[in-house]
Amino acid sequence: MSSEKRNKVILVPIDETTQSERALEQSYRIAKLTESKIVLLAIDDGNSSEIKNRIETLAKTTQEQADVPTETIIKKAKAGKTLFDTTDYLADKLMPLFIIIGINKIEGKNLRGKNALEMIRKSNHPIISIGGKSHKKGCDTILMPLDITLLSREKVPRAVEFAKLFNSTIRVICVLTDDNKIDEGKLHMYAKQCLKFFQENGIKGSAKFVKGKENRVGKILINYAEEIDADLIAIISEREKGLKEYFKGTDAQRLINNSLSLIHISEPTRPGII
């Protein structure tokens, strides 16, 4: 994994929910495999001693269970800024290998999950989001949507590097819509190149082609993720064709509430990511 510009840091924002603790637990193996330290971030909203005690207790547990260096950072709350705003700001300074965030169930007026999704959409940092209550300790299957854009294809080697960490299988899916019928030949060629690249790097993989309408791309991808029991869905940004559907309405709720996780690979033109 390239780390020319990124430091061996796994940044984990912590709030009062158990979901952030689940995210922290998922960070253990990644930190160990990448020889990184874990940095816990909390926001002091006026309960200084309570927050300090909680984050220091979590740090002690993390150091013992993960057996990696663990540090804590507490920032004062600022009006109009969420924990995720502060996380992204701090990440600009720390340049972590990953930010690992817990996303709470999206329902009713609960804003935490929505704020986290907003961060995933806009951040320039590699993010792994942890939704739902049940997660494996490893990562068996990565779902990688593929289209003909350069952005989409440039994530391939980065997804492979992550798959190497966990000996994961990468499942490629290409959604053929009325808008991209003329690109079908290119998609088949790119998928074939992906499978060859996987094989050259000792990664198991497969490719699936599905026909569907443009406005149903998000549903198609999430349905397939559930079908293959995917642990992660690899994306680059909301600008990747069709993937903005992840972050709308019921699709976003299914993604988070059903324990599917995203690995958001930041812009591939930025060095030092997966």
Coordinates of N, CA, C and O in Angstrom, one line a residue, residues 145-231:
P145 N -18.2 -1.8 -8.2 CA -18.8 -1.3 -9.4 C -17.9 -0.7 -10.4 O -16.9 -0.1 -10.0
L146 N -18.1 -1.0 -11.7 CA -17.2 -0.6 -12.7 C -17.9 0.0 -13.9 O -18.9 -0.5 -14.3
D147 N -17.5 1.2 -14.3 CA -18.0 1.8 -15.5 C -16.9 2.2 -16.4 O -15.7 1.8 -16.2
I148 N -17.1 2.9 -17.5 CA -16.1 3.2 -18.5 C -15.2 4.5 -18.1 O -14.3 4.8 -18.8
T149 N -15.6 5.2 -17.0 CA -14.9 6.4 -16.7 C -13.5 6.1 -16.2 O -13.3 5.0 -15.6
L150 N -12.6 7.0 -16.4 CA -11.2 6.8 -15.9 C -11.2 6.8 -14.4 O -10.5 6.0 -13.8
L151 N -12.1 7.6 -13.7 CA -12.1 7.5 -12.2 C -12.4 6.1 -11.7 O -11.8 5.6 -10.8
S152 N -13.4 5.5 -12.4 CA -13.8 4.2 -11.9 C -12.7 3.2 -12.1 O -12.5 2.3 -11.2
R153 N -12.0 3.2 -13.2 CA -11.0 2.2 -13.5 C -9.7 2.5 -12.7 O -9.0 1.5 -12.3
E154 N -9.5 3.7 -12.3 CA -8.3 4.0 -11.5 C -8.3 3.5 -10.1 O -7.3 3.4 -9.4
K155 N -9.5 3.1 -9.6 CA -9.6 2.5 -8.3 C -9.2 1.1 -8.2 O -9.0 0.5 -7.1
V156 N -9.1 0.4 -9.4 CA -8.8 -1.0 -9.4 C -7.6 -1.4 -8.6 O -7.6 -2.3 -7.8
P157 N -6.4 -0.8 -8.9 CA -5.2 -1.2 -8.2 C -5.3 -0.9 -6.7 O -4.8 -1.7 -5.9
R158 N -6.1 0.1 -6.3 CA -6.2 0.4 -4.9 C -7.1 -0.6 -4.2 O -6.9 -1.0 -3.1
A159 N -8.1 -1.0 -4.9 CA -9.0 -2.1 -4.3 C -8.2 -3.4 -4.2 O -8.4 -4.1 -3.2
V160 N -7.4 -3.7 -5.1 CA -6.5 -4.9 -5.1 C -5.6 -4.8 -3.9 O -5.4 -5.8 -3.1
E161 N -5.0 -3.7 -3.6 CA -4.1 -3.6 -2.4 C -4.9 -3.8 -1.1 O -4.4 -4.5 -0.2
F162 N -6.1 -3.3 -1.1 CA -6.9 -3.6 0.1 C -7.3 -5.0 0.2 O -7.3 -5.7 1.3
A163 N -7.6 -5.7 -0.9 CA -8.0 -7.1 -0.9 C -6.8 -7.9 -0.5 O -7.0 -9.0 0.2
K164 N -5.6 -7.5 -0.8 CA -4.4 -8.3 -0.4 C -4.3 -8.3 1.2 O -3.8 -9.3 1.7
L165 N -4.7 -7.2 1.8 CA -4.6 -7.2 3.3 C -5.4 -8.3 3.9 O -5.0 -8.9 4.9
F166 N -6.6 -8.6 3.3 CA -7.5 -9.5 3.9 C -7.7 -10.8 3.1 O -8.6 -11.6 3.5
N167 N -7.0 -10.9 2.0 CA -7.2 -12.1 1.2 C -8.6 -12.1 0.7 O -9.3 -13.2 0.7
S168 N -9.1 -11.0 0.3 CA -10.5 -10.9 -0.1 C -10.7 -11.3 -1.6 O -9.8 -11.2 -2.4
T169 N -11.9 -11.6 -1.9 CA -12.4 -11.8 -3.3 C -13.0 -10.5 -3.8 O -13.8 -9.9 -3.0
I170 N -12.7 -10.1 -5.0 CA -13.3 -8.9 -5.6 C -14.4 -9.3 -6.6 O -14.1 -10.0 -7.6
R171 N -15.6 -8.8 -6.4 CA -16.7 -9.1 -7.3 C -17.0 -7.8 -8.1 O -17.4 -6.8 -7.5
V172 N -16.7 -7.8 -9.4 CA -16.9 -6.6 -10.2 C -18.4 -6.7 -10.7 O -18.9 -7.8 -11.1
I173 N -19.1 -5.6 -10.7 CA -20.4 -5.5 -11.3 C -20.4 -4.3 -12.3 O -20.0 -3.2 -12.0
C174 N -21.0 -4.6 -13.5 CA -21.1 -3.5 -14.5 C -22.6 -3.4 -14.8 O -23.3 -4.4 -15.2
V175 N -23.2 -2.3 -14.6 CA -24.6 -2.1 -14.9 C -24.8 -1.4 -16.3 O -24.3 -0.3 -16.5
L176 N -25.5 -2.2 -17.1 CA -25.7 -1.7 -18.5 C -27.0 -1.0 -18.6 O -28.1 -1.6 -18.4
T177 N -27.0 0.3 -18.8 CA -28.3 1.1 -18.9 C -28.5 1.5 -20.4 O -27.6 1.3 -21.2
D178 N -29.7 2.1 -20.6 CA -30.0 2.6 -22.0 C -28.9 3.6 -22.4 O -28.6 3.8 -23.6
D179 N -28.4 4.4 -21.4 CA -27.5 5.4 -21.7 C -26.1 4.9 -22.1 O -25.3 5.6 -22.7
N180 N -25.7 3.7 -21.7 CA -24.4 3.2 -21.9 C -24.3 2.0 -22.8 O -23.3 1.3 -22.8
K181 N -25.4 1.8 -23.6 CA -25.4 0.6 -24.5 C -24.2 0.6 -25.5 O -23.6 -0.4 -25.8
I182 N -23.9 1.8 -26.0 CA -22.8 1.9 -26.9 C -21.4 1.6 -26.3 O -20.5 1.4 -27.0
D183 N -21.4 1.6 -25.0 CA -20.1 1.4 -24.2 C -20.0 -0.1 -23.8 O -19.1 -0.4 -23.1
E184 N -21.0 -0.9 -24.1 CA -21.0 -2.3 -23.6 C -19.7 -3.0 -24.0 O -19.2 -3.8 -23.1
G185 N -19.2 -2.9 -25.2 CA -18.0 -3.5 -25.6 C -16.8 -3.1 -24.7 O -16.0 -3.9 -24.3
K186 N -16.7 -1.8 -24.5 CA -15.6 -1.3 -23.6 C -15.7 -1.9 -22.2 O -14.7 -2.2 -21.6
L187 N -17.0 -1.9 -21.7 CA -17.1 -2.5 -20.3 C -16.7 -3.9 -20.2 O -16.0 -4.3 -19.3
H188 N -17.0 -4.7 -21.2 CA -16.6 -6.1 -21.3 C -15.0 -6.2 -21.3 O -14.4 -7.0 -20.6
M189 N -14.4 -5.3 -22.1 CA -13.0 -5.3 -22.2 C -12.3 -4.9 -20.9 O -11.4 -5.5 -20.4
Y190 N -12.9 -3.9 -20.2 CA -12.3 -3.4 -19.0 C -12.5 -4.4 -17.9 O -11.6 -4.7 -17.0
A191 N -13.6 -5.1 -17.9 CA -13.9 -6.2 -16.9 C -12.9 -7.3 -17.1 O -12.3 -7.8 -16.1
K192 N -12.6 -7.6 -18.3 CA -11.7 -8.7 -18.6 C -10.3 -8.3 -18.1 O -9.5 -9.1 -17.6
Q193 N -9.9 -7.0 -18.3 CA -8.6 -6.5 -17.9 C -8.5 -6.6 -16.4 O -7.5 -6.9 -15.8
C194 N -9.6 -6.3 -15.7 CA -9.7 -6.3 -14.2 C -9.4 -7.7 -13.7 O -8.6 -7.9 -12.8
L195 N -10.1 -8.7 -14.3 CA -9.9 -10.1 -13.9 C -8.4 -10.6 -14.1 O -7.9 -11.3 -13.3
K196 N -7.9 -10.1 -15.2 CA -6.5 -10.5 -15.5 C -5.5 -9.8 -14.4 O -4.6 -10.5 -13.9
F197 N -5.8 -8.6 -14.1 CA -5.0 -7.9 -13.1 C -5.2 -8.6 -11.7 O -4.2 -8.7 -11.0
F198 N -6.4 -9.0 -11.4 CA -6.6 -9.7 -10.1 C -5.8 -11.0 -10.1 O -5.1 -11.2 -9.1
Q199 N -5.8 -11.7 -11.2 CA -5.1 -13.0 -11.2 C -3.6 -12.8 -11.1 O -2.9 -13.5 -10.4
E200 N -3.1 -11.7 -11.7 CA -1.6 -11.4 -11.7 C -1.2 -11.1 -10.2 O 0.0 -11.2 -9.9
N201 N -2.2 -10.6 -9.5 CA -1.8 -10.2 -8.1 C -2.3 -11.2 -7.0 O -2.3 -10.9 -5.8
G202 N -2.7 -12.4 -7.5 CA -3.1 -13.4 -6.6 C -4.4 -13.2 -5.9 O -4.7 -13.7 -4.8
I203 N -5.3 -12.4 -6.5 CA -6.6 -12.1 -6.0 C -7.7 -12.8 -6.8 O -7.7 -12.8 -8.0
K204 N -8.6 -13.5 -6.1 CA -9.8 -14.1 -6.7 C -10.8 -13.0 -7.1 O -11.0 -12.0 -6.4
G205 N -11.4 -13.3 -8.2 CA -12.4 -12.3 -8.7 C -13.4 -12.8 -9.7 O -13.2 -13.9 -10.2
S206 N -14.4 -12.0 -9.9 CA -15.4 -12.4 -10.9 C -16.0 -11.1 -11.5 O -15.9 -10.0 -10.9
A207 N -16.7 -11.2 -12.6 CA -17.4 -10.0 -13.2 C -18.8 -10.4 -13.5 O -19.1 -11.5 -14.1
K208 N -19.8 -9.5 -13.3 CA -21.2 -9.7 -13.6 C -21.7 -8.5 -14.3 O -21.4 -7.4 -14.0
F209 N -22.5 -8.8 -15.3 CA -23.1 -7.7 -16.1 C -24.6 -7.7 -15.9 O -25.3 -8.8 -16.0
V210 N -25.2 -6.6 -15.6 CA -26.6 -6.5 -15.3 C -27.2 -5.4 -16.1 O -26.7 -4.3 -16.2
K211 N -28.4 -5.6 -16.7 CA -29.1 -4.5 -17.4 C -30.1 -3.9 -16.4 O -30.8 -4.5 -15.6
G212 N -30.2 -2.5 -16.6 CA -31.1 -1.8 -15.7 C -31.2 -0.4 -16.1 O -30.5 0.1 -16.9
K213 N -32.2 0.3 -15.5 CA -32.4 1.7 -15.8 C -31.5 2.6 -15.0 O -31.1 2.2 -13.9
E214 N -31.1 3.7 -15.6 CA -30.2 4.6 -14.9 C -30.6 5.0 -13.5 O -29.7 5.0 -12.6
N215 N -31.9 5.2 -13.3 CA -32.3 5.6 -12.0 C -32.4 4.5 -11.0 O -32.8 4.7 -9.8
R216 N -32.1 3.3 -11.4 CA -32.1 2.1 -10.5 C -30.7 1.5 -10.2 O -30.6 0.5 -9.7
V217 N -29.7 2.2 -10.7 CA -28.3 1.7 -10.5 C -28.0 1.4 -9.0 O -27.5 0.4 -8.7
G218 N -28.4 2.4 -8.2 CA -28.1 2.2 -6.7 C -28.8 1.0 -6.2 O -28.2 0.2 -5.5
K219 N -30.1 0.8 -6.5 CA -30.8 -0.4 -6.1 C -30.2 -1.7 -6.6 O -30.0 -2.7 -5.8
I220 N -29.8 -1.7 -7.8 CA -29.1 -2.9 -8.5 C -27.9 -3.3 -7.7 O -27.6 -4.4 -7.4
L221 N -27.0 -2.3 -7.4 CA -25.7 -2.5 -6.8 C -25.9 -3.0 -5.4 O -25.3 -4.0 -4.9
I222 N -26.9 -2.4 -4.6 CA -27.1 -2.8 -3.3 C -27.7 -4.2 -3.2 O -27.4 -5.0 -2.4
N223 N -28.7 -4.5 -4.2 CA -29.2 -5.8 -4.2 C -28.2 -6.9 -4.4 O -28.2 -8.0 -3.8
Y224 N -27.2 -6.6 -5.3 CA -26.2 -7.6 -5.6 C -25.2 -7.7 -4.4 O -24.8 -8.8 -4.1
A225 N -25.0 -6.6 -3.7 CA -24.1 -6.7 -2.6 C -24.7 -7.6 -1.5 O -24.0 -8.4 -0.9
E226 N -26.0 -7.5 -1.3 CA -26.7 -8.4 -0.4 C -26.7 -9.8 -0.8 O -26.6 -10.7 0.0
E227 N -26.9 -10.0 -2.2 CA -26.9 -11.4 -2.7 C -25.6 -12.1 -2.5 O -25.6 -13.3 -2.2
I228 N -24.5 -11.4 -2.7 CA -23.2 -12.1 -2.5 C -22.6 -11.9 -1.1 O -21.5 -12.3 -0.9
D229 N -23.4 -11.3 -0.2 CA -22.9 -11.1 1.1 C -21.6 -10.3 1.2 O -20.6 -10.6 1.8
A230 N -21.6 -9.2 0.4 CA -20.4 -8.3 0.4 C -20.1 -7.7 1.7 O -21.0 -7.3 2.4
D231 N -18.9 -7.6 2.0 CA -18.4 -6.9 3.3 C -18.2 -5.4 3.0 O -18.4 -4.6 3.9

